[in-house]
Amino acid sequence: MAIGIAILGAGKHLPAIQLCPDFSLKAIYSPVRTAAEGLATDANVEAYFDSPKPPGRALSALLAREDVQAVTIALPIPVQPTIIREVLEAGKHVLSEGPITDNVAGAEDLLEWHRKQSGNTLWSVGENFRFMEPVLYARHKLREIAGNVEIFSVKLHGSIDKSGHSFPALWQQDHEHQGGFLLDGGIHSVAALHFLLSAVSTSITQVAAFTSLVQPNLSPVHTANATIHLDNGNSGTFSISYGSEFANAFEVRIVTGQGAVTLMPTRVTVLTRNDDHNVVTVTRDFPADSGVKRELAVYAKGIEAGKIDPRGTPEEALMDLKVMQGILESGEEGGIVKAVTQYER
């Protein structure tokens, strides 16, 4: 029997849920009635909302439904922890959109609270980059190549469309937490790097960064350039900016003593040496892939098995946040080195 699921917040998960035979969409919630009803009408399910407050349409009413066993949550970052607690306390499984929370202390508190809860309710933190086909292929090739990581680089450059009708709402929700757009978008690049480095048993131990703001309406900061130190003693660079309309790039390159892998949105390039010690370049192209469809399918299988996939655990999301917060705090303090401590299970 399909798992009854509800969407809380933005509709980014809607197409993937509709395509997943293991889920049956039952309801959609949004704080505002117009947003909830707009999505629910298109999906032909019931809408729930907080404003205005009609009887039987609040979030609590949705969570009381016995035909809803799971939810996805994509709400503004600062409000998600409260909603996550409420949903888990109601006995529903949760896939909450990353970042896990807006700060490390809050994430650790939420994770510790969840660990102490009784029952078998599962909590997964969404990170679609870890489910993208090019990322999965790049990780597979890194495992094949192996070797000690010698150097790496991450580059994410783009711009925020300030003319779009959704920009005021996006700015308002991102302006309220540390890092603004950098945290909201940059966490995914950190997750990709974290995921790829783990393929060669390498972890991040320290960061040092400079941050800046050129576009005032993208405050508090929109650009960060960091050096990231690894547990093997080597280091690499991490550059992210949403501040220029003339910069548009996403690339992750990891070089080991045995070869190199370069990841782009729809292409992976692998460099190795053949038996004659000549450098061999192999490139593979992929169709555009957000990873969300695969992520939701894995979430469903995890509920059926009673265990969250390792790519979606809150512990993984906490490590991503620790790196991103370290970058932001280092930038605030003029580039001083910040330690990235491993999570104590």
XYZ file of C-alpha atoms in Angstrom:
345
model
C 0.000 0.000 0.000
C 1.246 3.482 -0.885
C 2.403 5.744 1.932
C 0.074 8.687 2.593
C 2.095 11.894 2.392
C 1.482 15.629 2.777
C 3.511 18.589 1.532
C 4.232 21.386 4.006
C 5.382 24.587 2.320
C 6.753 25.099 -1.174
C 5.774 22.716 -3.931
C 9.264 21.678 -5.094
C 8.545 18.080 -4.037
C 5.130 17.898 -5.730
C 6.177 16.552 -9.172
C 8.476 13.927 -7.617
C 5.778 12.752 -5.199
C 3.245 12.480 -8.014
C 5.689 10.322 -9.976
C 6.559 8.052 -7.033
C 4.313 4.956 -6.878
C 5.232 4.413 -3.214
C 3.546 7.685 -2.186
C -0.068 8.820 -2.276
C -0.442 12.587 -1.869
C -3.180 13.457 0.632
C -2.876 17.152 1.475
C -0.873 20.374 1.110
C -0.185 22.909 3.840
C 1.137 26.455 3.566
C 0.939 29.249 6.145
C -1.037 31.380 3.677
C -4.364 30.205 2.244
C -3.783 31.361 -1.339
C -0.513 29.455 -1.605
C -1.967 26.287 -0.101
C -5.092 26.331 -2.230
C -3.170 27.104 -5.403
C -1.030 23.979 -5.058
C -3.814 21.800 -3.647
C -6.213 22.647 -6.473
C -3.650 21.653 -9.083
C -2.923 18.419 -7.204
C -6.588 17.687 -6.439
C -6.039 17.306 -2.677
C -7.176 19.188 0.419
C -5.527 22.469 1.460
C -4.508 23.425 5.004
C -3.297 26.837 6.185
C -2.936 29.159 9.179
C -4.159 32.460 7.793
C -7.059 33.044 7.845
C -8.056 30.433 10.445
C -11.073 28.395 9.299
C -12.139 25.433 11.468
C -10.409 22.162 10.621
C -7.818 23.607 8.263
C -4.874 24.304 10.568
C -1.679 22.267 10.462
C -2.761 20.424 13.604
C -5.831 19.138 11.757
C -3.676 17.819 8.919
C -1.342 16.079 11.360
C -4.323 14.416 13.057
C -5.249 12.616 9.835
C -4.635 8.865 10.079
C -4.194 8.535 6.313
C -1.087 10.764 6.413
C 1.991 8.844 7.531
C 4.727 11.163 6.235
C 5.422 14.742 5.168
C 7.928 16.801 3.275
C 8.776 20.252 4.663
C 10.051 23.183 2.595
C 9.322 26.275 4.694
C 11.480 29.321 5.558
C 14.623 28.130 7.347
C 14.001 29.883 10.720
C 10.551 28.315 11.213
C 11.401 24.761 10.161
C 12.690 23.470 13.543
C 9.373 24.208 15.268
C 7.423 22.515 12.485
C 9.770 19.512 12.438
C 9.193 18.971 16.170
C 5.434 19.327 15.799
C 5.278 16.821 12.947
C 7.523 14.259 14.646
C 5.531 14.565 17.879
C 2.418 13.786 15.837
C 4.031 10.506 14.774
C 4.667 11.389 11.123
C 7.879 10.708 9.218
C 9.682 13.841 8.039
C 11.792 14.878 5.076
C 12.776 18.480 5.820
C 14.541 20.633 3.251
C 18.152 21.547 4.029
C 19.838 23.283 5.690
C 18.890 21.356 8.805
C 18.367 24.665 10.700
C 19.819 28.171 10.458
C 22.607 27.613 13.033
C 24.692 24.789 14.457
C 23.551 25.173 18.079
C 19.914 24.919 17.060
C 20.646 21.899 14.862
C 22.457 20.096 17.673
C 19.585 20.778 20.074
C 17.025 19.485 17.567
C 19.077 16.397 16.799
C 19.602 15.621 20.484
C 15.855 16.057 21.121
C 15.044 13.668 18.248
C 17.470 11.027 19.515
C 15.670 10.978 22.860
C 12.223 10.439 21.361
C 10.646 7.018 21.613
C 9.016 5.292 18.684
C 10.028 4.597 15.109
C 9.308 7.955 13.499
C 12.017 8.811 10.956
C 13.561 12.200 10.197
C 15.511 12.773 7.012
C 17.048 16.080 5.886
C 16.706 16.705 2.169
C 19.856 17.293 0.130
C 19.075 16.700 -3.532
C 22.694 17.234 -4.642
C 23.578 13.883 -3.065
C 21.038 12.222 -5.357
C 21.938 13.877 -8.672
C 23.168 11.394 -11.269
C 26.323 13.373 -12.183
C 27.258 13.662 -8.488
C 26.702 9.945 -7.924
C 28.826 9.111 -10.964
C 31.594 11.496 -9.868
C 31.653 9.870 -6.429
C 31.809 6.403 -8.003
C 34.792 7.426 -10.150
C 36.583 8.920 -7.140
C 36.212 5.631 -5.289
C 37.646 3.834 -8.316
C 40.585 6.214 -8.645
C 41.239 6.331 -4.871
C 44.460 7.923 -3.661
C 45.164 10.755 -1.269
C 43.358 14.053 -1.968
C 46.054 16.557 -2.941
C 43.990 19.604 -3.889
C 40.415 20.528 -4.728
C 38.254 23.476 -5.716
C 34.581 24.364 -5.607
C 33.166 27.233 -7.640
C 29.532 28.355 -7.571
C 28.962 31.737 -9.190
C 25.630 33.177 -10.239
C 23.123 35.918 -9.564
C 19.731 36.321 -7.935
C 16.977 37.574 -10.224
C 15.888 40.661 -8.294
C 13.256 41.539 -10.896
C 11.207 38.393 -10.352
C 7.916 38.525 -8.475
C 9.195 36.039 -5.865
C 12.327 38.009 -4.942
C 10.784 40.106 -2.119
C 9.530 36.989 -0.348
C 12.808 35.139 -0.859
C 14.816 38.097 0.418
C 12.580 38.469 3.453
C 12.948 34.840 4.526
C 16.691 34.668 3.799
C 17.453 38.095 5.321
C 16.300 36.832 8.713
C 19.072 34.272 9.267
C 22.870 34.153 9.141
C 24.379 34.148 5.692
C 21.144 34.954 3.850
C 21.220 33.557 0.325
C 24.719 32.165 0.931
C 23.453 29.741 3.572
C 20.288 28.862 1.684
C 22.066 28.093 -1.595
C 25.656 27.463 -0.552
C 24.771 24.579 1.745
C 24.149 22.420 -1.343
C 27.654 22.991 -2.709
C 29.102 22.153 0.708
C 27.022 18.972 0.726
C 28.322 17.979 -2.716
C 31.923 18.541 -1.608
C 31.372 16.689 1.662
C 29.783 13.754 -0.213
C 32.562 13.530 -2.801
C 35.383 13.772 -0.251
C 33.824 10.942 1.742
C 34.347 8.677 -1.283
C 38.077 8.788 -0.547
C 37.664 8.766 3.255
C 38.561 12.432 3.653
C 36.901 14.990 5.914
C 37.015 18.754 6.495
C 38.692 19.974 9.677
C 39.141 23.769 9.322
C 37.952 26.704 7.233
C 39.076 30.304 6.780
C 37.160 32.752 4.621
C 36.561 36.297 3.477
C 32.989 37.382 2.754
C 31.648 40.494 1.058
C 28.546 42.365 -0.026
C 28.401 44.349 -3.277
C 24.657 44.190 -3.922
C 22.958 45.841 -0.888
C 19.656 44.087 -1.519
C 21.346 40.678 -1.046
C 22.426 41.382 2.529
C 23.926 40.316 4.837
C 26.541 38.792 2.447
C 26.422 37.208 -0.984
C 30.056 36.237 -1.677
C 32.489 33.990 0.205
C 35.967 32.849 -0.759
C 37.380 30.220 1.570
C 40.309 27.907 2.103
C 39.286 24.507 3.431
C 41.716 22.282 5.324
C 41.423 18.472 5.278
C 42.255 15.811 7.820
C 45.140 14.604 5.612
C 46.878 17.977 5.936
C 46.086 19.223 2.431
C 43.692 21.997 1.462
C 41.510 23.392 -1.298
C 39.374 26.379 -2.189
C 35.665 27.115 -1.989
C 34.282 30.128 -3.868
C 30.616 31.048 -3.916
C 28.874 34.233 -5.032
C 25.378 35.323 -5.976
C 26.467 38.920 -6.567
C 27.233 39.284 -10.290
C 25.069 38.801 -13.339
C 28.232 38.219 -15.396
C 29.419 35.206 -13.359
C 27.722 31.883 -13.983
C 29.484 28.648 -13.077
C 29.273 25.501 -11.013
C 32.288 23.199 -10.818
C 33.780 20.836 -8.258
C 37.246 19.434 -8.959
C 38.997 16.893 -6.736
C 42.556 15.795 -7.485
C 44.158 12.763 -5.849
C 47.543 11.169 -6.357
C 45.906 8.752 -8.803
C 43.790 11.085 -10.963
C 41.172 13.814 -10.961
C 37.411 14.181 -11.228
C 35.677 17.383 -12.344
C 31.933 17.708 -11.750
C 29.726 20.175 -13.624
C 25.903 20.304 -13.745
C 25.599 17.950 -16.739
C 29.154 16.689 -17.274
C 31.795 14.728 -15.401
C 35.404 14.595 -16.594
C 37.821 11.980 -15.274
C 41.622 12.064 -15.650
C 43.728 8.969 -14.972
C 46.903 7.321 -16.258
C 46.880 4.191 -18.425
C 49.360 1.329 -18.315
C 51.750 3.350 -20.480
C 51.623 6.185 -17.910
C 49.876 8.499 -20.363
C 47.097 10.758 -19.084
C 43.677 9.575 -20.262
C 40.651 11.895 -20.261
C 37.130 10.466 -20.224
C 34.075 12.738 -20.306
C 30.492 11.679 -19.698
C 27.461 13.921 -20.260
C 24.177 13.685 -18.386
C 20.681 15.103 -18.858
C 19.691 17.906 -16.496
C 18.775 16.303 -13.175
C 17.715 17.948 -9.910
C 17.947 14.674 -8.001
C 14.603 15.329 -6.259
C 12.766 12.430 -7.922
C 15.457 9.977 -6.830
C 15.593 11.566 -3.369
C 11.855 11.116 -2.790
C 11.933 7.536 -4.028
C 14.755 6.763 -1.566
C 12.788 8.492 1.224
C 9.836 6.182 0.546
C 12.040 3.092 0.565
C 13.583 4.252 3.843
C 10.144 4.515 5.463
C 9.283 1.009 4.268
C 12.578 -0.350 5.620
C 12.406 1.642 8.864
C 15.791 3.270 8.259
C 16.888 6.541 6.638
C 19.377 6.395 3.770
C 22.829 7.602 4.983
C 22.719 10.476 2.484
C 19.719 11.966 4.247
C 20.568 11.629 7.920
C 20.410 14.710 10.157
C 24.016 13.989 11.156
C 25.179 14.470 7.554
C 23.190 17.696 7.305
C 24.704 18.936 10.580
C 28.231 18.461 9.196
C 27.288 20.455 6.086
C 25.979 23.258 8.299
C 29.112 23.235 10.462
C 31.259 23.880 7.379
C 28.961 26.608 6.040
C 28.646 28.348 9.410
C 32.413 28.181 9.844
C 32.845 29.965 6.513
C 30.336 32.662 7.456
C 31.782 33.209 10.936
C 35.346 33.318 9.622
C 34.264 35.966 7.116
C 32.631 38.024 9.853
C 35.874 37.919 11.868
C 38.256 38.879 9.075
C 39.316 35.443 7.896
C 40.357 33.754 11.116
C 40.566 29.944 11.092
C 37.500 28.083 12.339
C 37.568 24.445 13.407
C 34.962 22.034 12.013
C 34.347 19.439 14.713
C 32.936 16.031 13.879
C 29.538 15.113 15.293
C 29.714 12.955 18.408
C 27.198 10.124 17.978
